XYZ file of C-alpha atoms in Angstrom:
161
model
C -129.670 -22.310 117.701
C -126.936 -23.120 115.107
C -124.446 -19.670 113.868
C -123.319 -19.645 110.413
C -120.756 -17.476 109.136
C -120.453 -16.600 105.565
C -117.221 -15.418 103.737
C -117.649 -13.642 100.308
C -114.744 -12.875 98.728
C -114.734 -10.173 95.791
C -111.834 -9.661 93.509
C -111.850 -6.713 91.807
C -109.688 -5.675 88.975
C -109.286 -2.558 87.136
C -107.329 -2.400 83.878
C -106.230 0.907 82.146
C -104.374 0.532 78.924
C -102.586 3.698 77.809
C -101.762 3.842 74.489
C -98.745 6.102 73.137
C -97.543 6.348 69.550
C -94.378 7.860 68.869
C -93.407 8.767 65.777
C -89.637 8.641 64.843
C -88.059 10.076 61.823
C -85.788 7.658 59.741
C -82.155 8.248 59.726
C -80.890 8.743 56.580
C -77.906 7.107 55.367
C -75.128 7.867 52.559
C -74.500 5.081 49.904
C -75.509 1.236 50.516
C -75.073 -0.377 54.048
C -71.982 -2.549 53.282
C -71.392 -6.395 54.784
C -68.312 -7.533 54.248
C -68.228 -11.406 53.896
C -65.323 -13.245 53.831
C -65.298 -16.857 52.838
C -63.388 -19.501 51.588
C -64.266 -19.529 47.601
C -61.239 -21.263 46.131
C -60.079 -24.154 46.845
C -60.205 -27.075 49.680
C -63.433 -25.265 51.382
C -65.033 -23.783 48.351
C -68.127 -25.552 49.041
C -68.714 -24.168 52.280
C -68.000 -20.882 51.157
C -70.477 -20.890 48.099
C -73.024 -21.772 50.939
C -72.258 -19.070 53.525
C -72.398 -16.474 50.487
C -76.115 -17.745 50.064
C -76.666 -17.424 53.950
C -75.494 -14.219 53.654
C -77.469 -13.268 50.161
C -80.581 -15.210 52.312
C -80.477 -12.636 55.155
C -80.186 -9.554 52.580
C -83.319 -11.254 50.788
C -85.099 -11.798 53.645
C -84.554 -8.431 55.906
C -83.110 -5.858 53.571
C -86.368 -4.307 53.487
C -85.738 -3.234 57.245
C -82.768 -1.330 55.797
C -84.450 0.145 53.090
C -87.548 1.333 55.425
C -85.774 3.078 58.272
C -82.134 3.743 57.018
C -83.413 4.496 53.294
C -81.232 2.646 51.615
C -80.057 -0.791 50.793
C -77.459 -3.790 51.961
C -74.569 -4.464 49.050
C -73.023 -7.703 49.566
C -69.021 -7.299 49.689
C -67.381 -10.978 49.549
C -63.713 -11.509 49.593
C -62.009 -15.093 49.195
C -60.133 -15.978 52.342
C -59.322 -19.354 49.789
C -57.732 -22.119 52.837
C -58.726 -19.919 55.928
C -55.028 -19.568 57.153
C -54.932 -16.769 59.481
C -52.744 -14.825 57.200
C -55.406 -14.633 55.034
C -58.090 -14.420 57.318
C -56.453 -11.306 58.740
C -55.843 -9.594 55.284
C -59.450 -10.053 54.164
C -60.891 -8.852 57.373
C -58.211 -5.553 57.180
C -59.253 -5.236 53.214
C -62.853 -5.335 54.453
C -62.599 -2.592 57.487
C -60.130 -0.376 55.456
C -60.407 -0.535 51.905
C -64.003 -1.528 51.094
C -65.054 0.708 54.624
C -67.467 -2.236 55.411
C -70.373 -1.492 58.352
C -70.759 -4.930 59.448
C -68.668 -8.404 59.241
C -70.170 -11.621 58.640
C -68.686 -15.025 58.299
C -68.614 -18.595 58.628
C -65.648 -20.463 61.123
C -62.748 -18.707 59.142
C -59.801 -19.887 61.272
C -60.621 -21.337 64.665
C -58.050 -18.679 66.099
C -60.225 -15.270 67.007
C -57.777 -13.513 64.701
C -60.666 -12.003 62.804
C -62.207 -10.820 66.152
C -59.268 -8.867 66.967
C -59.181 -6.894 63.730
C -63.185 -6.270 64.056
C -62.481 -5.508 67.911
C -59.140 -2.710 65.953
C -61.913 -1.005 63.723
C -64.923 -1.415 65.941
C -67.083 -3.106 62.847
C -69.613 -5.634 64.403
C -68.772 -8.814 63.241
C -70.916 -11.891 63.251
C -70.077 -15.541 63.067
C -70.327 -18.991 64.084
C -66.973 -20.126 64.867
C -67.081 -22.554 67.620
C -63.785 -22.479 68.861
C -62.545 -22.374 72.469
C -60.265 -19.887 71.487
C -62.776 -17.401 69.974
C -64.759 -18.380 73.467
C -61.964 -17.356 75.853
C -60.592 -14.200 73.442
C -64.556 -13.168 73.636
C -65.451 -13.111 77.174
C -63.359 -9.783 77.562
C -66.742 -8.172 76.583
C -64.565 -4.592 77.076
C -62.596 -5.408 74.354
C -64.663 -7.314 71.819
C -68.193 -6.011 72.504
C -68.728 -5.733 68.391
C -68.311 -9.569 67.957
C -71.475 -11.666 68.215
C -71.140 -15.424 67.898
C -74.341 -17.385 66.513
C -73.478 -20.829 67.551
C -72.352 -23.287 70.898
C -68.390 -23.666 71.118
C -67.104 -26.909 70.406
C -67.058 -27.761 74.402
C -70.416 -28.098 74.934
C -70.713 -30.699 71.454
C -69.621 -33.059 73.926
């Protein structure tokens, strides 16, 4: 006589898909969201400020209608000329920006490889994007405490190699 054993496995798999929709009013919002860009647009660097303007002008272009759908209202561009990005005026156009203009978000390029502009974003709690790849913006950034508004888009010049 010969024995033979069979095995069946049988998987069995049950799927229930819940679906929720929540419905959530948009916030309103008083005037025109206002970036503040500041940008070298005299000068030595003029160039490269003309093109970060666009960037910035790009990103309205391309995404303002996320503004205008849930904050009901739109993004006005506010530039100021930073001319040879010496921290001076780095500092000044980034205080203009924050206290004069009463900007709700900072944009710019690699205004002056020092993290100067980070503090005064980090003063008025304004996030603040940019792509300055300096080791010092690196280190003064990694006390997330401190400057938790300032997002950087770029590597730091260390890992260029």
């Amino acid at each position: 006589t010969e024995t033979v054993t069979e095995t069946t496995t049988e998987t069995v798999t049950e799927t229930t898909t819940t679906t929720q929709t929540v419905t959530v009013p948009a916030a309103k919002f008083e005037g025109p969201v206002k970036m503040g860009g500041f940008y070298p647009l005299t000068g030595l660097w003029a160039s490269e400020g003309r093109e970060f303007t666009r960037g910035a002008e790009l990103s309205i272009d391309v995404w303002g209608w996320l503004i205008e759908e849930y904050l009901g209202t739109t993004i006005e561009l506010i530039t100021v000329d930073i001319e040879d990005k010496t921290v001076d005026k780095v500092v000044s156009a980034v205080e203009r920006l924050a206290t004069r203009e009463k900007v709700h978000v900072l944009v710019a390029g690699y205004p002056s490889w020092t993290g100067a502009d980070c503090d005064v974003a980090a003063k008025y709690k304004i996030p603040y994007g940019h792509v300055d790849t300096s080791h010092l913006v690196a280190q003064k950034q990694r006390d997330q405490e401190k400057y938790w508004m300032c997002f950087h888009a770029d590597p730091y010049e260390t890992w260029y190699g």
